[in-house]
Short mmCIF file of C-alpha atoms in Angstrom, two decimals:
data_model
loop_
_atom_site.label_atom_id
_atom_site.label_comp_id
_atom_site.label_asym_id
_atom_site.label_seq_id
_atom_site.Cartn_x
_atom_site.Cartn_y
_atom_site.Cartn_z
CA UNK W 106 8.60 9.83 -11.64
CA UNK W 107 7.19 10.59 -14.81
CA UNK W 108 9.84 8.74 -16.79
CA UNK W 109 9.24 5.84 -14.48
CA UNK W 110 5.82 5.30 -15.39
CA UNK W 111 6.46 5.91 -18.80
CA UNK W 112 8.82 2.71 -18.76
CA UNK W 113 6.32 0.99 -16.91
CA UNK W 114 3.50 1.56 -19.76
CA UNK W 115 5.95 0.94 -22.62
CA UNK W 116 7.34 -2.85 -20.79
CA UNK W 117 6.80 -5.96 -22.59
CA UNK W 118 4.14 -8.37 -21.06
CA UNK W 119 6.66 -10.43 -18.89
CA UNK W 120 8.88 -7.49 -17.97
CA UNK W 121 5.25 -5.43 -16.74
CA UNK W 122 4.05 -8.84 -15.00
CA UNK W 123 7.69 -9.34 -13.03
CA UNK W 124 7.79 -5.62 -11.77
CA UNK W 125 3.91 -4.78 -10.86
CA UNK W 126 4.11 -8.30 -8.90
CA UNK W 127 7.50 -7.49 -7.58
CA UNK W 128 6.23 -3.81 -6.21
CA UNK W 129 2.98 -5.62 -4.52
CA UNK W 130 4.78 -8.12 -2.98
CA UNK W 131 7.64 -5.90 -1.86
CA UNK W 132 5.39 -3.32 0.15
CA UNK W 133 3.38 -6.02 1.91
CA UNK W 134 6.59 -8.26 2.97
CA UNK W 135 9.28 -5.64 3.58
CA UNK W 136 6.88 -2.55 4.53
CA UNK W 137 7.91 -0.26 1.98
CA UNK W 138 6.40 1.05 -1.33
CA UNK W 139 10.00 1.62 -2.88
CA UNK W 140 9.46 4.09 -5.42
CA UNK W 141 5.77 3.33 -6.65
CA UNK W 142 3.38 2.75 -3.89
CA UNK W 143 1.60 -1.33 -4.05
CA UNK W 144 -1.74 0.02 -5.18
CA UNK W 145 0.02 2.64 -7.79
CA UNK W 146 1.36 -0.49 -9.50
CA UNK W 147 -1.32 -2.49 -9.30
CA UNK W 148 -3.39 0.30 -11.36
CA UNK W 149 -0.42 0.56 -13.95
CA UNK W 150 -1.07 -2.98 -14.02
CA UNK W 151 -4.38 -2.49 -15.06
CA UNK W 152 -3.56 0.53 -17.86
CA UNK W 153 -0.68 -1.85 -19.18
CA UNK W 154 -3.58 -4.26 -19.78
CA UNK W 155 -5.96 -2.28 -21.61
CA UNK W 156 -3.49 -1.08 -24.11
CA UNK W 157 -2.92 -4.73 -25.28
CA UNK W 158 0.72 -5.09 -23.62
CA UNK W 159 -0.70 -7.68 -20.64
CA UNK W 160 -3.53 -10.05 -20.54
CA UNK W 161 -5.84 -8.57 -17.53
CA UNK W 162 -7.02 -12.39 -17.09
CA UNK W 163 -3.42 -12.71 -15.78
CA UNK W 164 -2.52 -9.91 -14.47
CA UNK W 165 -5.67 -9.44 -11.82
CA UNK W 166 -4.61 -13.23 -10.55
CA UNK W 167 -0.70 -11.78 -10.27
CA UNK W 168 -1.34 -8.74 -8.27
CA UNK W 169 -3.65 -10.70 -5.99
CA UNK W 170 -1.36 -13.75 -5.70
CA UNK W 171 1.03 -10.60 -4.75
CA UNK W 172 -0.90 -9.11 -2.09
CA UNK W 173 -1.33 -12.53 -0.47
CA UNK W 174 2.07 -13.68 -0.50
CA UNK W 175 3.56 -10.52 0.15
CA UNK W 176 1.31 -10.21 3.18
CA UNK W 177 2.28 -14.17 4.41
CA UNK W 178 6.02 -13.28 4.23
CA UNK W 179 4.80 -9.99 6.63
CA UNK W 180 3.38 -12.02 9.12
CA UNK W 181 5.95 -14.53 8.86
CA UNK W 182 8.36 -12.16 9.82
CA UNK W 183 6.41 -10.48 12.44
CA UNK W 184 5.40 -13.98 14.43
CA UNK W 185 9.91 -14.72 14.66
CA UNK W 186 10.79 -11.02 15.16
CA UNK W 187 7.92 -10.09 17.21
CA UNK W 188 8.69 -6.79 19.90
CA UNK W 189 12.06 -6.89 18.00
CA UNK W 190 10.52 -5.58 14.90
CA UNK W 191 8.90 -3.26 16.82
CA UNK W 192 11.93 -1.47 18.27
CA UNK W 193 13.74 -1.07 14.78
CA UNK W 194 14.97 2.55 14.60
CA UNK W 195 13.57 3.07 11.47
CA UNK W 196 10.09 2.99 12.83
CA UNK W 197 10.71 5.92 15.41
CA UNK W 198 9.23 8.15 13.13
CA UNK W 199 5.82 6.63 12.68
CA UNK W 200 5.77 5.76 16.75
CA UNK W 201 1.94 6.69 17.00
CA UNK W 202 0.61 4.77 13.60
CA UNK W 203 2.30 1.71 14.84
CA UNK W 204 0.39 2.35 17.85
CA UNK W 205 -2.60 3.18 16.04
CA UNK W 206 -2.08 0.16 14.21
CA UNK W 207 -2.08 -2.33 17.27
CA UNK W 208 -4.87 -0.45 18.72
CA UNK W 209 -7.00 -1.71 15.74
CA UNK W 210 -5.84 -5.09 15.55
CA UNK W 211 -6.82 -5.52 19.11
CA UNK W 212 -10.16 -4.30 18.62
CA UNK W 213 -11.24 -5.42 14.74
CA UNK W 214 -8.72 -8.54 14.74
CA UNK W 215 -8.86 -10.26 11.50
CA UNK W 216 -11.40 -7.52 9.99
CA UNK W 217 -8.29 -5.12 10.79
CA UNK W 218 -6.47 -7.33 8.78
CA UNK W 219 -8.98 -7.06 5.92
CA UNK W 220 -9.26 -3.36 6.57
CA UNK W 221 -5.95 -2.48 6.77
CA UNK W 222 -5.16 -3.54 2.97
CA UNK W 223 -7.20 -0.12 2.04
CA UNK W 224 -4.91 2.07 4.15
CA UNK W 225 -1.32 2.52 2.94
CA UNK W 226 0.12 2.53 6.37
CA UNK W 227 -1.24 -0.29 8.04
CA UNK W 228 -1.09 -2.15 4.66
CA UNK W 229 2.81 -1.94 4.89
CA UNK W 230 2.36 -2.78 8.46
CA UNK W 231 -0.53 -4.95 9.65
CA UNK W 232 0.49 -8.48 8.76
CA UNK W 233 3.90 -7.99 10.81
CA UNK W 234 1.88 -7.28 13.29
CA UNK W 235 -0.97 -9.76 12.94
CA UNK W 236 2.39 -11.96 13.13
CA UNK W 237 4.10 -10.47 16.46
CA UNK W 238 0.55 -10.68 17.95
CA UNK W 239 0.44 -14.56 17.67
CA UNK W 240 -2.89 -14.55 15.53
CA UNK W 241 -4.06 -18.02 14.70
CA UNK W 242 -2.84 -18.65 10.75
CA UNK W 243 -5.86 -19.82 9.46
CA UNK W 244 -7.57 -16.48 11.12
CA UNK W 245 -5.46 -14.39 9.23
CA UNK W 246 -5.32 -16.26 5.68
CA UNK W 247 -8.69 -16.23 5.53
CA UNK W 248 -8.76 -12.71 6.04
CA UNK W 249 -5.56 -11.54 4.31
CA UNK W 250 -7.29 -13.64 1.74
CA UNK W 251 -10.11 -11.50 1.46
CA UNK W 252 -8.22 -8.45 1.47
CA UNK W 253 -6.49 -9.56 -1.05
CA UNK W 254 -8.89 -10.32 -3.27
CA UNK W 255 -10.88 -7.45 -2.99
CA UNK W 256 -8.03 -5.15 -3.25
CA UNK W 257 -6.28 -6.85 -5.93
CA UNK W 258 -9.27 -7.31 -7.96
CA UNK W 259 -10.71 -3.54 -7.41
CA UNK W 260 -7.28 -1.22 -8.26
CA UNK W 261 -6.30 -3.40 -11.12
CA UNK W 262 -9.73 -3.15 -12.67
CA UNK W 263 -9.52 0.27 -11.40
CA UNK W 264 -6.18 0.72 -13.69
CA UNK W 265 -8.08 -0.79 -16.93
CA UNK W 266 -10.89 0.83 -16.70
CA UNK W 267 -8.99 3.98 -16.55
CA UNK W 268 -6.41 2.95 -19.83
CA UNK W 269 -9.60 2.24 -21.25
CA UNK W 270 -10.28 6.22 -21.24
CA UNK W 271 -7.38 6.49 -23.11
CA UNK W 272 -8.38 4.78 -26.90
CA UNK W 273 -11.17 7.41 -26.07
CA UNK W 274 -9.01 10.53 -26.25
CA UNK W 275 -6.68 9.40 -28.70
CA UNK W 276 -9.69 8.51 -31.32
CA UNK W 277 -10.62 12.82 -30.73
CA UNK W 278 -7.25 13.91 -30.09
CA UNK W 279 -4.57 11.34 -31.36
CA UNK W 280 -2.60 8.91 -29.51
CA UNK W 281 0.67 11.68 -28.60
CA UNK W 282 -1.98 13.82 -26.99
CA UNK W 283 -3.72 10.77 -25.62
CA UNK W 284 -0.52 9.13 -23.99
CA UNK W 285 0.53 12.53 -22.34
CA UNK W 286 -3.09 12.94 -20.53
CA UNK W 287 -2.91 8.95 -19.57
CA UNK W 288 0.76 9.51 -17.94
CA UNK W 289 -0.40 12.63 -16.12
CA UNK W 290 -3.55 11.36 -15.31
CA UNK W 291 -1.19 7.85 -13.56
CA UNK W 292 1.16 10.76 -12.20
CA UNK W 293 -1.52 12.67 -10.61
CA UNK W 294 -2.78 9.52 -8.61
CA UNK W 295 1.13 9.38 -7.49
CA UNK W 296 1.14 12.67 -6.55
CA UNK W 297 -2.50 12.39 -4.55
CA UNK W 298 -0.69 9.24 -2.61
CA UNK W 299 2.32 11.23 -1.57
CA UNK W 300 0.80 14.29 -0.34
CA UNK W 301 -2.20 12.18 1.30
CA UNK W 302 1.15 10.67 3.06
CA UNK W 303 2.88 13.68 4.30
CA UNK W 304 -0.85 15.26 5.11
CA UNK W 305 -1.08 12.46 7.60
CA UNK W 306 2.28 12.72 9.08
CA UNK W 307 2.13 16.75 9.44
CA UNK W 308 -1.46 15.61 11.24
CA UNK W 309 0.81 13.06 13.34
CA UNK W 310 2.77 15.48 14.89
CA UNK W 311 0.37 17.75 15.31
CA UNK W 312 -1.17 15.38 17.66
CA UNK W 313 2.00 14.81 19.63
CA UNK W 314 2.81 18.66 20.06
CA UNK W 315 -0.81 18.79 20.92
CA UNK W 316 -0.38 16.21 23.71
CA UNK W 317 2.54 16.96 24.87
CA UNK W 318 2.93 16.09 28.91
CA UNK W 319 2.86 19.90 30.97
CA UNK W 320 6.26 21.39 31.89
CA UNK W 321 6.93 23.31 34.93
CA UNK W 322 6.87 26.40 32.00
CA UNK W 323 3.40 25.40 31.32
CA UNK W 324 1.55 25.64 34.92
CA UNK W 325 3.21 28.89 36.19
#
């Protein structure tokens, strides 16, 4: 992981621009994060910015052009796979978020649209089914606008501000010592996103164990 973002940091402009959009787009359309979670890259985004390497008056619009998109293609292929996309065997696993996640829409509608941006989860996993549900288009570009935006916008300025820290540290410290603490500082957030992950999937089946339907074992 750590030589990953390293490659990230070091990219030229166009290479960092093609691969923080790419990672965006891909978690929103194709619900998955690959190897660096949407909002990890759009903060890289941001750090690659602030050392020079990327112009942050591009790459803000590009991660939110991203989000949008990526989210468009989501819905897209929720409204023609609909209940389909649903039973995919790969979902099994995350049975009760998926439920969780329709739960919401039904209540919040487009706000869980807008919401759902800020939670990894239903970021993968809320336009698909914003899609399968048949919400009106306009409805959920307006909102998937929004959510957009404010995401985009926030983590990549997020990212910057952070680099920023690092001409800080290398003025006391030097630039070799500087450029370790940045990468471990962008690791750390990596880390925090995994185990925030598995901390909500160990709480998942907690829940089912903890709801299980009573046996015949269970009221003798």
């Amino acid at each position: 992981m750590g030589a990953i973002v390293e490659a990230i940091l070091g990219m030229p402009p166009l290479a960092a621009y093609l691969v923080v959009f790419a990672l965006v787009f891909a978690e929103d359309a194709i619900f998955v994060g690959f190897v660096i979670p949407g909002e990890t890259a759009a903060v890289l985004g941001g750090v690659v910015s602030s050392q020079g390497h990327a112009n942050i008056g591009i790459m803000v619009p590009l991660v939110v052009l991203a989000a949008i998109v990526g989210d468009t293609v989501g819905y897209e292929i929720g409204k023609h796979l609909g209940p389909r996309l649903l039973g995919f065997r790969v979902f099994d696993r995350h049975r009760k978020r998926l439920e969780d996640a329709q739960a919401f829409l039904r209540r919040k509608g487009g706000w869980a649209v807008f919401l759902g941006r800020f939670v990894a989860f239903f970021r993968a996993m809320m336009p698909a089914l914003a899609g399968a549900s048949q919400m009106h288009y306009p409805r959920f570009v307006a909102f998937n606008a929004l959510g957009g935006v404010t995401w985009g916008v926030g983590f990549t300025l997020l990212g910057y501000v952070a680099g920023a820290s690092y001409d800080v540290v290398a003025k006391a410290a030097g630039r070799d010592l500087a450029a370790i603490v940045l990468v471990i500082v962008v690791i750390g957030i990596i880390v925090w996103r995994v185990r925030k992950n598995r901390s909500e999937r160990r709480q998942e089946r907690t829940y089912r164990t903890g709801h299980h339907e009573p046996s015949s074992d269970d009221d003798s």
